[in-house]
mmCIF file of C-alpha atoms in Angstrom:
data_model
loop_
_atom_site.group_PDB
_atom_site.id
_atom_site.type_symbol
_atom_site.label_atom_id
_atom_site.label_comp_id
_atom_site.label_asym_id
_atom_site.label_seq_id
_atom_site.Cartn_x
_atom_site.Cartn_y
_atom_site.Cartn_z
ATOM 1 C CA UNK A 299 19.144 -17.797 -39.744
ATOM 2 C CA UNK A 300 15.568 -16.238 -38.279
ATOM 3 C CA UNK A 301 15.959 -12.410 -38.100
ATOM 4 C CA UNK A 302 14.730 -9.943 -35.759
ATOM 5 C CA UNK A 303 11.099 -10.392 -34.161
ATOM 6 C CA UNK A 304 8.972 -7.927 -33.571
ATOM 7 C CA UNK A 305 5.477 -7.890 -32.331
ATOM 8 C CA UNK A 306 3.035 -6.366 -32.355
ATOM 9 C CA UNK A 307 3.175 -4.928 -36.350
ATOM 10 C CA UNK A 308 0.395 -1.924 -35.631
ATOM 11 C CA UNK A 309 -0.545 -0.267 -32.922
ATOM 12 C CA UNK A 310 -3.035 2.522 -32.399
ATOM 13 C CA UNK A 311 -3.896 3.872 -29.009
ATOM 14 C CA UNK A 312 -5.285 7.211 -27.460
ATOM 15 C CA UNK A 313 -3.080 9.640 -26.118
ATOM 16 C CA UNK A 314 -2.322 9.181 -22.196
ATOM 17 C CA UNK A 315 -2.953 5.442 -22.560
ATOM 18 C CA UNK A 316 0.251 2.890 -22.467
ATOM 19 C CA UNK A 317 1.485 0.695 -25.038
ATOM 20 C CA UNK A 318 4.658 -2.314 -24.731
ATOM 21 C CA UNK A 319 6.811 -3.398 -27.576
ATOM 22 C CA UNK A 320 8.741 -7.236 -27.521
ATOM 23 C CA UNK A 321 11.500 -7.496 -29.558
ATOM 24 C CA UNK A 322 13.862 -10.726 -30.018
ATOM 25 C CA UNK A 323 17.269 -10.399 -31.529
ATOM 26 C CA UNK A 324 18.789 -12.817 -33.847
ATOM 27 C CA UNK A 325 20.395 -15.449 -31.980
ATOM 28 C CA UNK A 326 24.340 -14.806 -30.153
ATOM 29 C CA UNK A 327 23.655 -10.998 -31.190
ATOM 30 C CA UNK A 328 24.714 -9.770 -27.294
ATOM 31 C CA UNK A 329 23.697 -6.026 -28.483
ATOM 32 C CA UNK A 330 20.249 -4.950 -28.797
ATOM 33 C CA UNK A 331 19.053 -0.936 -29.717
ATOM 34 C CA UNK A 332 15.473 0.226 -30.167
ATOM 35 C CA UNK A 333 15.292 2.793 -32.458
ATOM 36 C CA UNK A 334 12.506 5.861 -33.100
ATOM 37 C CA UNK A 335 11.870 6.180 -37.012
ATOM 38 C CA UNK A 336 9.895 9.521 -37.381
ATOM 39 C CA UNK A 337 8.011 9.278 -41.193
ATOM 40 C CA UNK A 338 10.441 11.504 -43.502
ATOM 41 C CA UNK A 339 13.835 10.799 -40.404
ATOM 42 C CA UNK A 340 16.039 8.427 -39.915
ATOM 43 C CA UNK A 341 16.408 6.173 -37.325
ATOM 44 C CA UNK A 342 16.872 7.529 -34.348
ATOM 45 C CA UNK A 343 18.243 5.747 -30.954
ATOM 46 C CA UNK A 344 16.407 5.299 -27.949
ATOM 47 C CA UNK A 345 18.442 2.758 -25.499
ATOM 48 C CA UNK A 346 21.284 0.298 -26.509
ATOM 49 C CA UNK A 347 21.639 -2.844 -24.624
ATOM 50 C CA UNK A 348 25.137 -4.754 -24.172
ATOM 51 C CA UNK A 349 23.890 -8.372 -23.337
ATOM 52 C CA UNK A 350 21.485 -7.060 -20.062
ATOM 53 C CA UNK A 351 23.186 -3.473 -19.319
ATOM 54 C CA UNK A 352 22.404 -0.287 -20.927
ATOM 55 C CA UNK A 353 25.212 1.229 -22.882
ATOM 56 C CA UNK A 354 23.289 4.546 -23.837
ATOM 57 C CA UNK A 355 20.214 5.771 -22.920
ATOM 58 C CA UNK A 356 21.228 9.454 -23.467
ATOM 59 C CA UNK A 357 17.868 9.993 -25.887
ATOM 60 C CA UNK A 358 15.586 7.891 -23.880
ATOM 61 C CA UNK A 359 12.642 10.130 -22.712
ATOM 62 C CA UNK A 360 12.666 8.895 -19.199
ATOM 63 C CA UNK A 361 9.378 10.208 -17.726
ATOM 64 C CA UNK A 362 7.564 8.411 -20.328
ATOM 65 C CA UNK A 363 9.888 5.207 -21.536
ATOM 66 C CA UNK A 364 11.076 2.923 -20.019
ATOM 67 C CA UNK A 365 13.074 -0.686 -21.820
ATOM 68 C CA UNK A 366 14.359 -3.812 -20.345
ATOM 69 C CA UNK A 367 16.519 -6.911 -21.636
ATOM 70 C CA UNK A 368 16.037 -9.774 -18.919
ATOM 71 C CA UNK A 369 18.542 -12.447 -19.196
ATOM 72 C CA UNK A 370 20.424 -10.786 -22.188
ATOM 73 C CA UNK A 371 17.781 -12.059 -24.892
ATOM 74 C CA UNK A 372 14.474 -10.560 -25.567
ATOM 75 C CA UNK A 373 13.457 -6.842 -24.883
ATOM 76 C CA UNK A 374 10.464 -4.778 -24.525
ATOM 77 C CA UNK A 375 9.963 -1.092 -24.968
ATOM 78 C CA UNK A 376 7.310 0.805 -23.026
ATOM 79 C CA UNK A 377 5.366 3.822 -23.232
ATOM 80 C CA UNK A 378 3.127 5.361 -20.336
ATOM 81 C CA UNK A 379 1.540 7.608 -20.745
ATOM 82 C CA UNK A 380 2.031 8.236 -24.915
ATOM 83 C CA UNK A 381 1.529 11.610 -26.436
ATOM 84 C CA UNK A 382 0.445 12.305 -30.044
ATOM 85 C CA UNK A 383 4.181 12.574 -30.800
ATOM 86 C CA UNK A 384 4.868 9.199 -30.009
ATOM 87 C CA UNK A 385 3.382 8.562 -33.357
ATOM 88 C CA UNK A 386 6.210 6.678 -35.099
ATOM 89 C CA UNK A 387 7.899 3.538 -36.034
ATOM 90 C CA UNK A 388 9.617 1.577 -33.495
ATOM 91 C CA UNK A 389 12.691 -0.309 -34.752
ATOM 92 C CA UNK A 390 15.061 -3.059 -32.832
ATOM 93 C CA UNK A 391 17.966 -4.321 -34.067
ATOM 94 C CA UNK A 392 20.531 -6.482 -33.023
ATOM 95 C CA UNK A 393 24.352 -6.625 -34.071
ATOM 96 C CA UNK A 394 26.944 -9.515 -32.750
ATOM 97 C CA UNK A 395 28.560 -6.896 -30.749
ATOM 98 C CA UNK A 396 31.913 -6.652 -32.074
ATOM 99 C CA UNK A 397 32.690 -3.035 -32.134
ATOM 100 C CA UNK A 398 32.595 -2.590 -35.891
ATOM 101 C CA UNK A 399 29.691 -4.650 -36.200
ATOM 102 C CA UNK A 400 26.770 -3.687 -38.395
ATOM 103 C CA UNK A 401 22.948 -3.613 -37.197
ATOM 104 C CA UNK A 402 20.305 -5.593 -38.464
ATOM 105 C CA UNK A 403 16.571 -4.673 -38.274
ATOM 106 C CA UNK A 404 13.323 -5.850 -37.105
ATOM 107 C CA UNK A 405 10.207 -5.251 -38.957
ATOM 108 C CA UNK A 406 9.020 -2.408 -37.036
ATOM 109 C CA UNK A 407 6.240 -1.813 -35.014
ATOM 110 C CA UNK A 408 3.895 1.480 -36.254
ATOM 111 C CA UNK A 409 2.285 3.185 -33.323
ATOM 112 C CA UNK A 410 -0.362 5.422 -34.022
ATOM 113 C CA UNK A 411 -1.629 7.711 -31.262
ATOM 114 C CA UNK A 412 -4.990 9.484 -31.417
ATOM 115 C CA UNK B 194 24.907 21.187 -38.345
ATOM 116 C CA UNK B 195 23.522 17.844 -38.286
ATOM 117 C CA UNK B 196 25.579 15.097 -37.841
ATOM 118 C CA UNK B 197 25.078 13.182 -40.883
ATOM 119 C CA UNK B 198 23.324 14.630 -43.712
ATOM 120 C CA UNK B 199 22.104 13.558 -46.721
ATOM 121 C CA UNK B 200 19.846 14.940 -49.990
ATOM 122 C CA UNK B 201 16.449 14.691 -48.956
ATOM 123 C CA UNK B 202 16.073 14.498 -53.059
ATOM 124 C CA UNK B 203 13.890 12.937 -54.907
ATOM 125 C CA UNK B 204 16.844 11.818 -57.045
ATOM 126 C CA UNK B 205 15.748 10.612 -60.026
ATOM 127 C CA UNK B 206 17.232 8.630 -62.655
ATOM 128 C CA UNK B 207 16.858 6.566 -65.860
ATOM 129 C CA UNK B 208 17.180 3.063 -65.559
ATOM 130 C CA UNK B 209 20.560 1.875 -66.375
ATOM 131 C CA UNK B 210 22.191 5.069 -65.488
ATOM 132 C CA UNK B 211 24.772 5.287 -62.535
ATOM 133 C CA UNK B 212 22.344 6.671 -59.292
ATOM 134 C CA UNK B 213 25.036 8.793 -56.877
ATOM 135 C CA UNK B 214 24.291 9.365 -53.448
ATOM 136 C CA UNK B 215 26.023 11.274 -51.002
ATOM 137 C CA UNK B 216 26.455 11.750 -47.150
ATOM 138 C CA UNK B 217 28.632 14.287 -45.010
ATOM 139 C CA UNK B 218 29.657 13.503 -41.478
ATOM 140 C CA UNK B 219 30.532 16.202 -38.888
ATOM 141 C CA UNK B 220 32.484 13.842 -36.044
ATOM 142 C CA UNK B 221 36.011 12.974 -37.133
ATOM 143 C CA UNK B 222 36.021 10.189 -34.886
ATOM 144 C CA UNK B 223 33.921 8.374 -36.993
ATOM 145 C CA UNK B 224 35.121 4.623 -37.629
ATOM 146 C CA UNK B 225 32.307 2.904 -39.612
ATOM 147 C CA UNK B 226 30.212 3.781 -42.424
ATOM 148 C CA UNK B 227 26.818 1.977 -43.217
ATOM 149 C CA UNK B 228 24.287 2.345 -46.581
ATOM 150 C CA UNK B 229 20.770 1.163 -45.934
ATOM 151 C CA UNK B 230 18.376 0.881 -48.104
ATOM 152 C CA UNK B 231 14.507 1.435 -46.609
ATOM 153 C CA UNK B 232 11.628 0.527 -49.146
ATOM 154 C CA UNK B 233 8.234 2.781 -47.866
ATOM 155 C CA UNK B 234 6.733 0.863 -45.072
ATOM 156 C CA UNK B 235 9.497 -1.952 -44.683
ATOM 157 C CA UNK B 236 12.513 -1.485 -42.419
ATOM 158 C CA UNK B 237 16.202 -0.505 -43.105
ATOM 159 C CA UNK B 238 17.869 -3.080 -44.678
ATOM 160 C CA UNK B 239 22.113 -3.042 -44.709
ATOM 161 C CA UNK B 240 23.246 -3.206 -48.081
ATOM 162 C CA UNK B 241 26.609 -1.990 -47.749
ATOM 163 C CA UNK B 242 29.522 -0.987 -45.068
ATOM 164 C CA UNK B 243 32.723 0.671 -45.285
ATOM 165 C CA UNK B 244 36.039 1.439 -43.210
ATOM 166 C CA UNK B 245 38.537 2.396 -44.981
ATOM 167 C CA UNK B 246 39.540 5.479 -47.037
ATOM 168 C CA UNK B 247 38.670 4.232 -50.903
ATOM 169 C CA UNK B 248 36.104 1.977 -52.500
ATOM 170 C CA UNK B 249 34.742 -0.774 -51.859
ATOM 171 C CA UNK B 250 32.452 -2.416 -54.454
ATOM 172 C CA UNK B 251 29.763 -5.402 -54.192
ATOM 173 C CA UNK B 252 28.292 -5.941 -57.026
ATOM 174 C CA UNK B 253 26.529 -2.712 -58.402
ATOM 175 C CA UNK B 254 27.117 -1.475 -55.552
ATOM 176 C CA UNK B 255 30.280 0.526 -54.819
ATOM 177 C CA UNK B 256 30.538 2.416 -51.411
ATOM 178 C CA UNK B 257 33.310 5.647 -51.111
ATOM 179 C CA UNK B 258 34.754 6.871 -48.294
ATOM 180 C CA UNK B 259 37.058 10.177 -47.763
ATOM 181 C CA UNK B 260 37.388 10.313 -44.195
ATOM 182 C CA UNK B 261 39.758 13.598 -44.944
ATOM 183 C CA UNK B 262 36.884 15.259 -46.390
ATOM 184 C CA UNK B 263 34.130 13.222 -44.294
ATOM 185 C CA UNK B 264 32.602 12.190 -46.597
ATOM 186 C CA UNK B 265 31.227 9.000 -48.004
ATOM 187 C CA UNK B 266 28.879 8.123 -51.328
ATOM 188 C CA UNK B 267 26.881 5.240 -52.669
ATOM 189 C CA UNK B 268 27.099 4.469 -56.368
ATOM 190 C CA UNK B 269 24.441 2.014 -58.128
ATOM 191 C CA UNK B 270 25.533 1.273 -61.847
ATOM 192 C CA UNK B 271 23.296 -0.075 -63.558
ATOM 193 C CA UNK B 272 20.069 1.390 -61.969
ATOM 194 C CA UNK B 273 16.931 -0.795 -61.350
ATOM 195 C CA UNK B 274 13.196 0.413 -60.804
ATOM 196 C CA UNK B 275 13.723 -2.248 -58.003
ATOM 197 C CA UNK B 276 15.864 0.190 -56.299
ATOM 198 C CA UNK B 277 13.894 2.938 -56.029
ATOM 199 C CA UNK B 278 13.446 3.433 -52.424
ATOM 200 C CA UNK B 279 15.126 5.414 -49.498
ATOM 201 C CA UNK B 280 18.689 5.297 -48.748
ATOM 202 C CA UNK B 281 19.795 5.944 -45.276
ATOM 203 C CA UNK B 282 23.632 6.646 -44.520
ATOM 204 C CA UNK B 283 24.455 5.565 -41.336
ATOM 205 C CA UNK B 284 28.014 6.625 -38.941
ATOM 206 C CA UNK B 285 29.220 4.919 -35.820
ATOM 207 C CA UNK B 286 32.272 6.046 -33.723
ATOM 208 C CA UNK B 287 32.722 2.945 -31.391
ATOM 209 C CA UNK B 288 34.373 5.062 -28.636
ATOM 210 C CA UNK B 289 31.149 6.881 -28.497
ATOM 211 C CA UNK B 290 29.288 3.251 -27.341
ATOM 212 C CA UNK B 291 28.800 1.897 -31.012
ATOM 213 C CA UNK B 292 25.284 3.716 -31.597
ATOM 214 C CA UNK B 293 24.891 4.054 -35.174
ATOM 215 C CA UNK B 294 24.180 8.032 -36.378
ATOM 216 C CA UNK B 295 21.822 8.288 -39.196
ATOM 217 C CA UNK B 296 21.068 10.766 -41.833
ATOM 218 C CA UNK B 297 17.679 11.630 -42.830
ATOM 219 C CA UNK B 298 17.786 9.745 -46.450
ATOM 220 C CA UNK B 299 17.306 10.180 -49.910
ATOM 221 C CA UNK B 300 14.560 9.169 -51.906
ATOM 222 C CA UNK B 301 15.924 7.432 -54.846
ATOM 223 C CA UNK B 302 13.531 7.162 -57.714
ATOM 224 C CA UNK B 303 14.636 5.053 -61.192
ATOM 225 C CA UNK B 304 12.414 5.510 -64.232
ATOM 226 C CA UNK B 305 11.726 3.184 -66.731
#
């Protein structure tokens, strides 16, 4: 069974310039989260996705982020305009939505911002 | 208070010794308990999940949970310089939308 995509690996950008994330859930997972991984934190949550809704976007930085699941499958993250504390690792993961169910991971995508 | 902590560490230990690590949770509503392990530069990967009050054991790996006490521990017998990496605990309360709660790891280092 394929795992979570994500693309691109690396990223580095200036600040004030904008940067988009894909990720693609393992297949029949109907619940997507993109996660912010600060070096030396854990994980923390951005936006959860039930198939195409949000379920919790309660740590989303709206003025700057903004995420979107069309047709309940793949999902991209995007930041406009990024600030030097953007610099982190961006995490999806998928789970089959049950509401035990545990989370899987992505690779990660490393943004860098100068 | 943070709502899942863990040792920062390091922790280290010899290999073949019995590694312990250990995680507090502050909401009692709490219904699922993950341990991920996180070598540097990959991503969390889920090594073990728990429910219910006790132990649960998979292989060297035996997770503990003491929801009384909120509280829950990883135990790896047997200790590998393979496992040397960073272990993430991990809470979800499913009446709170499912979002897993993570702690901030511990650096787990075995020695040869």
């Amino acid at each position: 069974e394929a795992g979570v995509a994500q693309s691109p690996r690396y990223k580095i950008i200036e600040k004030r310039q904008s940067v988009a994330f894909w990720c693609n859930p393992i297949s029949g997972h109907a619940t997507l989260y993109w996660y912010q991984q600060i070096l030396g934190q854990g994980p923390k949550l951005l936006i959860q996705f039930q198939n195409n809704g949000v379920v919790d976007d309660s740590q989303l930085p709206k003025d700057r982020f903004s995420a979107e699941r069309l047709k309940g499958v793949d999902s991209t993250l995007k930041i406009q305009p990024a600030k030097l504390e953007d610099s982190a690792v961006y995490l999806c993961a998928s789970s089959p939505g049950t509401r035990m169910g545990e989370q899987y991971f992505g690779p990660g995508t490393r943004l860098t911002v100068t | 208070q943070k709502e899942v902590e863990q040792n920062s560490g390091p922790l280290s230990v010899p290999e073949g010794a019995i590694a312990s690590l250990n995680c507090t949770y502050s909401d009692r509503g709490s219904q699922s308990f993950f341990w991920y392990r996180q070598y540097s530069g990959k991503s969390p990967e889920l090594i073990m999940f728990i429910y219910s009050n006790g132990d649960k054991e998979d292989g060297r790996f035996t997770a503990q949970l003491n929801k009384a006490s909120q509280y829950v521990s990883l135990l790896i017998r047997d200790s590998q310089p393979s496992d040397s990496a960073t272990y993430l605990c991990a809470v979800k309360n499913y009446n709170q939308g499912g979002k897993l709660i993570f702690g901030q790891g511990t650096e787990l280092s075995v020695k040869p």
